[in-house]
Amino acid sequence: MYYKRNGKNKIIKYFLCKIEDYYNDYYQVCTGVSKKTILDKPYKGKIIQESIHIEHIYPYKAENEIVDMEKIKNNIGNLTLLEKELNKNASNKELKLKQPYYKQETIRITRILDGETKLPNTGHPITCWNKKEYENRLELYRDIASKIFTLDGK
């Protein structure tokens, strides 16, 4: 999935909202609280899609471009959800400068980028944003999605 500037990104927003809906259930599986293979307890809260933006973790218009990151900046692993006002403030800053805004976010898939929260799939917090962390996040999304979107119900 790729973000398109000035394009219709409803599918990306839908996907990220679903990942958010099931994140708590996934976290319990990863930490051994639950032994399930399918995530079936979505978060009861509802994200109002009009009030959130798709956020680029590596900035869409980075001040200091990194060639490897420029190639993947619009890929799903570099995207998260961020409340409209927080997104305006985070803008095109680098990760360290965005983390205070991520800490304020109630959306868990974004809040885990705060530099302190240990990720369920790696066991460490994200303190810098690079291709390895991008790949870890992409794998997190894939793993959660594979437990939500099943074709055979197993």
PDB file of C-alpha atoms in Angstrom:
ATOM      1  CA  MET A   1       0.000   0.000   0.000  1.00  0.00           C
ATOM      2  CA  TYR A   2       1.290   3.404  -0.962  1.00  0.00           C
ATOM      3  CA  TYR A   3       0.297   6.913   0.057  1.00  0.00           C
ATOM      4  CA  LYS A   4      -0.549   9.225  -2.836  1.00  0.00           C
ATOM      5  CA  ARG A   5      -0.164  12.957  -2.359  1.00  0.00           C
ATOM      6  CA  ASN A   6      -3.500  14.627  -3.180  1.00  0.00           C
ATOM      7  CA  GLY A   7      -4.950  11.192  -3.822  1.00  0.00           C
ATOM      8  CA  LYS A   8      -7.619   9.004  -2.325  1.00  0.00           C
ATOM      9  CA  ASN A   9      -6.018   7.278   0.630  1.00  0.00           C
ATOM     10  CA  LYS A  10      -9.171   5.832   2.183  1.00  0.00           C
ATOM     11  CA  ILE A  11      -7.857   2.266   1.932  1.00  0.00           C
ATOM     12  CA  ILE A  12      -4.694   3.207   3.842  1.00  0.00           C
ATOM     13  CA  LYS A  13      -6.705   4.988   6.517  1.00  0.00           C
ATOM     14  CA  TYR A  14      -9.110   2.025   6.766  1.00  0.00           C
ATOM     15  CA  PHE A  15      -6.197  -0.426   7.073  1.00  0.00           C
ATOM     16  CA  LEU A  16      -4.463   1.633   9.759  1.00  0.00           C
ATOM     17  CA  CYS A  17      -7.747   2.036  11.666  1.00  0.00           C
ATOM     18  CA  LYS A  18      -8.229  -1.754  11.630  1.00  0.00           C
ATOM     19  CA  ILE A  19      -4.664  -2.295  12.860  1.00  0.00           C
ATOM     20  CA  GLU A  20      -5.407   0.175  15.665  1.00  0.00           C
ATOM     21  CA  ASP A  21      -8.729  -1.530  16.490  1.00  0.00           C
ATOM     22  CA  TYR A  22      -6.972  -4.839  17.115  1.00  0.00           C
ATOM     23  CA  TYR A  23      -3.682  -3.605  18.570  1.00  0.00           C
ATOM     24  CA  ASN A  24      -4.574  -4.299  22.225  1.00  0.00           C
ATOM     25  CA  ASP A  25      -5.673  -7.853  21.370  1.00  0.00           C
ATOM     26  CA  TYR A  26      -2.415  -8.336  19.439  1.00  0.00           C
ATOM     27  CA  TYR A  27      -0.337  -6.969  22.325  1.00  0.00           C
ATOM     28  CA  GLN A  28      -1.893  -9.536  24.678  1.00  0.00           C
ATOM     29  CA  VAL A  29      -0.981 -12.334  22.252  1.00  0.00           C
ATOM     30  CA  CYS A  30       2.619 -11.078  21.951  1.00  0.00           C
ATOM     31  CA  THR A  31       3.103 -10.765  25.695  1.00  0.00           C
ATOM     32  CA  GLY A  32       1.699 -14.238  26.379  1.00  0.00           C
ATOM     33  CA  VAL A  33      -1.492 -13.049  28.092  1.00  0.00           C
ATOM     34  CA  SER A  34      -3.489 -14.714  25.313  1.00  0.00           C
ATOM     35  CA  LYS A  35      -2.773 -17.797  23.187  1.00  0.00           C
ATOM     36  CA  LYS A  36      -5.106 -16.904  20.306  1.00  0.00           C
ATOM     37  CA  THR A  37      -4.116 -17.123  16.662  1.00  0.00           C
ATOM     38  CA  ILE A  38      -6.949 -14.894  15.418  1.00  0.00           C
ATOM     39  CA  LEU A  39      -7.610 -11.453  16.805  1.00  0.00           C
ATOM     40  CA  ASP A  40     -11.304 -11.230  17.607  1.00  0.00           C
ATOM     41  CA  LYS A  41     -11.682  -8.494  20.216  1.00  0.00           C
ATOM     42  CA  PRO A  42     -11.531  -5.120  18.517  1.00  0.00           C
ATOM     43  CA  TYR A  43     -11.180  -1.994  20.599  1.00  0.00           C
ATOM     44  CA  LYS A  44     -14.620  -0.652  21.497  1.00  0.00           C
ATOM     45  CA  GLY A  45     -13.696   2.981  20.864  1.00  0.00           C
ATOM     46  CA  LYS A  46     -14.259   4.428  17.445  1.00  0.00           C
ATOM     47  CA  ILE A  47     -11.788   6.502  15.505  1.00  0.00           C
ATOM     48  CA  ILE A  48     -13.468   9.385  13.754  1.00  0.00           C
ATOM     49  CA  GLN A  49     -11.672   9.179  10.440  1.00  0.00           C
ATOM     50  CA  GLU A  50     -12.310  12.811   9.534  1.00  0.00           C
ATOM     51  CA  SER A  51     -10.397  14.009  12.614  1.00  0.00           C
ATOM     52  CA  ILE A  52      -7.211  12.065  11.901  1.00  0.00           C
ATOM     53  CA  HIS A  53      -4.564  12.379   9.265  1.00  0.00           C
ATOM     54  CA  ILE A  54      -2.183   9.900   7.727  1.00  0.00           C
ATOM     55  CA  GLU A  55       1.209  10.755   9.206  1.00  0.00           C
ATOM     56  CA  HIS A  56       4.560  10.070   7.569  1.00  0.00           C
ATOM     57  CA  ILE A  57       7.011   8.936  10.253  1.00  0.00           C
ATOM     58  CA  TYR A  58       9.952   9.750   7.983  1.00  0.00           C
ATOM     59  CA  PRO A  59       8.768  13.141   6.728  1.00  0.00           C
ATOM     60  CA  TYR A  60       7.064  13.564   3.394  1.00  0.00           C
ATOM     61  CA  LYS A  61       9.280  16.617   2.832  1.00  0.00           C
ATOM     62  CA  ALA A  62      12.375  15.895   4.890  1.00  0.00           C
ATOM     63  CA  GLU A  63      14.813  18.744   5.488  1.00  0.00           C
ATOM     64  CA  ASN A  64      17.737  16.315   5.385  1.00  0.00           C
ATOM     65  CA  GLU A  65      16.822  13.679   2.827  1.00  0.00           C
ATOM     66  CA  ILE A  66      18.070  10.132   3.331  1.00  0.00           C
ATOM     67  CA  VAL A  67      18.142   8.250   0.026  1.00  0.00           C
ATOM     68  CA  ASP A  68      17.006   4.861   1.422  1.00  0.00           C
ATOM     69  CA  MET A  69      14.153   6.482   3.329  1.00  0.00           C
ATOM     70  CA  GLU A  70      13.034   8.646   0.405  1.00  0.00           C
ATOM     71  CA  LYS A  71      12.365   5.435  -1.524  1.00  0.00           C
ATOM     72  CA  ILE A  72       9.976   4.106   1.132  1.00  0.00           C
ATOM     73  CA  LYS A  73       8.478   7.269   2.596  1.00  0.00           C
ATOM     74  CA  ASN A  74       5.029   6.620   1.076  1.00  0.00           C
ATOM     75  CA  ASN A  75       4.932   2.895   1.915  1.00  0.00           C
ATOM     76  CA  ILE A  76       2.568   1.615   4.601  1.00  0.00           C
ATOM     77  CA  GLY A  77       5.398   0.831   7.039  1.00  0.00           C
ATOM     78  CA  ASN A  78       6.263   4.540   7.207  1.00  0.00           C
ATOM     79  CA  LEU A  79       2.667   5.599   7.825  1.00  0.00           C
ATOM     80  CA  THR A  80       0.601   5.920  10.968  1.00  0.00           C
ATOM     81  CA  LEU A  81      -2.426   7.880  12.175  1.00  0.00           C
ATOM     82  CA  LEU A  82      -2.222  11.203  13.968  1.00  0.00           C
ATOM     83  CA  GLU A  83      -4.906  13.595  15.182  1.00  0.00           C
ATOM     84  CA  LYS A  84      -5.263  16.584  12.866  1.00  0.00           C
ATOM     85  CA  GLU A  85      -3.781  19.285  15.145  1.00  0.00           C
ATOM     86  CA  LEU A  86      -0.926  17.069  16.330  1.00  0.00           C
ATOM     87  CA  ASN A  87      -0.111  16.260  12.716  1.00  0.00           C
ATOM     88  CA  LYS A  88       0.028  19.950  11.811  1.00  0.00           C
ATOM     89  CA  ASN A  89       2.488  20.524  14.671  1.00  0.00           C
ATOM     90  CA  ALA A  90       4.601  17.449  13.904  1.00  0.00           C
ATOM     91  CA  SER A  91       4.637  18.393  10.225  1.00  0.00           C
ATOM     92  CA  ASN A  92       7.868  17.499   8.438  1.00  0.00           C
ATOM     93  CA  LYS A  93      10.045  17.204  11.515  1.00  0.00           C
ATOM     94  CA  GLU A  94      12.423  14.320  12.155  1.00  0.00           C
ATOM     95  CA  LEU A  95      11.340  11.555  14.552  1.00  0.00           C
ATOM     96  CA  LYS A  96      12.970  12.953  17.711  1.00  0.00           C
ATOM     97  CA  LEU A  97      11.080  16.218  17.253  1.00  0.00           C
ATOM     98  CA  LYS A  98       7.808  14.399  16.501  1.00  0.00           C
ATOM     99  CA  GLN A  99       7.940  12.110  19.530  1.00  0.00           C
ATOM    100  CA  PRO A 100       6.436  14.650  21.977  1.00  0.00           C
ATOM    101  CA  TYR A 101       3.392  14.818  19.665  1.00  0.00           C
ATOM    102  CA  TYR A 102       3.240  11.040  19.386  1.00  0.00           C
ATOM    103  CA  LYS A 103       3.205  10.817  23.211  1.00  0.00           C
ATOM    104  CA  GLN A 104       0.043  12.963  23.261  1.00  0.00           C
ATOM    105  CA  GLU A 105      -1.775  10.738  20.758  1.00  0.00           C
ATOM    106  CA  THR A 106      -4.451   8.319  21.984  1.00  0.00           C
ATOM    107  CA  ILE A 107      -4.028   6.104  18.915  1.00  0.00           C
ATOM    108  CA  ARG A 108      -1.826   3.298  20.188  1.00  0.00           C
ATOM    109  CA  ILE A 109      -0.112   2.446  16.892  1.00  0.00           C
ATOM    110  CA  THR A 110       1.187   6.020  16.920  1.00  0.00           C
ATOM    111  CA  ARG A 111       1.817   6.384  20.648  1.00  0.00           C
ATOM    112  CA  ILE A 112       4.227   3.405  20.517  1.00  0.00           C
ATOM    113  CA  LEU A 113       6.536   5.636  18.455  1.00  0.00           C
ATOM    114  CA  ASP A 114       7.130   7.819  21.538  1.00  0.00           C
ATOM    115  CA  GLY A 115      10.696   6.586  22.108  1.00  0.00           C
ATOM    116  CA  GLU A 116       9.841   4.948  25.438  1.00  0.00           C
ATOM    117  CA  THR A 117       7.242   2.251  24.754  1.00  0.00           C
ATOM    118  CA  LYS A 118       8.639  -1.206  24.033  1.00  0.00           C
ATOM    119  CA  LEU A 119       7.210  -2.666  20.845  1.00  0.00           C
ATOM    120  CA  PRO A 120       5.544  -6.060  21.115  1.00  0.00           C
ATOM    121  CA  ASN A 121       7.351  -7.522  18.096  1.00  0.00           C
ATOM    122  CA  THR A 122      10.893  -6.304  18.918  1.00  0.00           C
ATOM    123  CA  GLY A 123      10.876  -5.691  22.672  1.00  0.00           C
ATOM    124  CA  HIS A 124      12.576  -2.312  22.368  1.00  0.00           C
ATOM    125  CA  PRO A 125      11.421   1.291  21.951  1.00  0.00           C
ATOM    126  CA  ILE A 126      11.951   3.230  18.737  1.00  0.00           C
ATOM    127  CA  THR A 127      14.598   5.863  19.398  1.00  0.00           C
ATOM    128  CA  CYS A 128      15.489   6.594  15.773  1.00  0.00           C
ATOM    129  CA  TRP A 129      13.735   6.052  12.460  1.00  0.00           C
ATOM    130  CA  ASN A 130      15.710   4.150   9.850  1.00  0.00           C
ATOM    131  CA  LYS A 131      15.181   1.354   7.364  1.00  0.00           C
ATOM    132  CA  LYS A 132      15.488  -1.352  10.043  1.00  0.00           C
ATOM    133  CA  GLU A 133      12.801   0.270  12.212  1.00  0.00           C
ATOM    134  CA  TYR A 134      10.662   0.757   9.107  1.00  0.00           C
ATOM    135  CA  GLU A 135      10.975  -2.979   8.340  1.00  0.00           C
ATOM    136  CA  ASN A 136      10.104  -3.861  11.963  1.00  0.00           C
ATOM    137  CA  ARG A 137       6.990  -1.690  11.754  1.00  0.00           C
ATOM    138  CA  LEU A 138       6.028  -3.156   8.394  1.00  0.00           C
ATOM    139  CA  GLU A 139       6.346  -6.631   9.922  1.00  0.00           C
ATOM    140  CA  LEU A 140       4.190  -5.516  12.877  1.00  0.00           C
ATOM    141  CA  TYR A 141       1.465  -4.390  10.462  1.00  0.00           C
ATOM    142  CA  ARG A 142       1.754  -7.641   8.459  1.00  0.00           C
ATOM    143  CA  ASP A 143       1.547  -9.787  11.578  1.00  0.00           C
ATOM    144  CA  ILE A 144      -1.495  -7.975  12.957  1.00  0.00           C
ATOM    145  CA  ALA A 145      -3.208  -7.982   9.540  1.00  0.00           C
ATOM    146  CA  SER A 146      -2.618 -11.727   9.118  1.00  0.00           C
ATOM    147  CA  LYS A 147      -4.453 -12.296  12.397  1.00  0.00           C
ATOM    148  CA  ILE A 148      -7.369 -10.035  11.460  1.00  0.00           C
ATOM    149  CA  PHE A 149      -7.933 -10.697   7.783  1.00  0.00           C
ATOM    150  CA  THR A 150      -8.168 -14.468   7.534  1.00  0.00           C
ATOM    151  CA  LEU A 151      -9.812 -16.348   4.713  1.00  0.00           C
ATOM    152  CA  ASP A 152     -10.336 -19.650   6.492  1.00  0.00           C
ATOM    153  CA  GLY A 153     -11.265 -18.451   9.997  1.00  0.00           C
ATOM    154  CA  LYS A 154      -8.173 -20.021  11.619  1.00  0.00           C
TER     155      LYS A 154
END
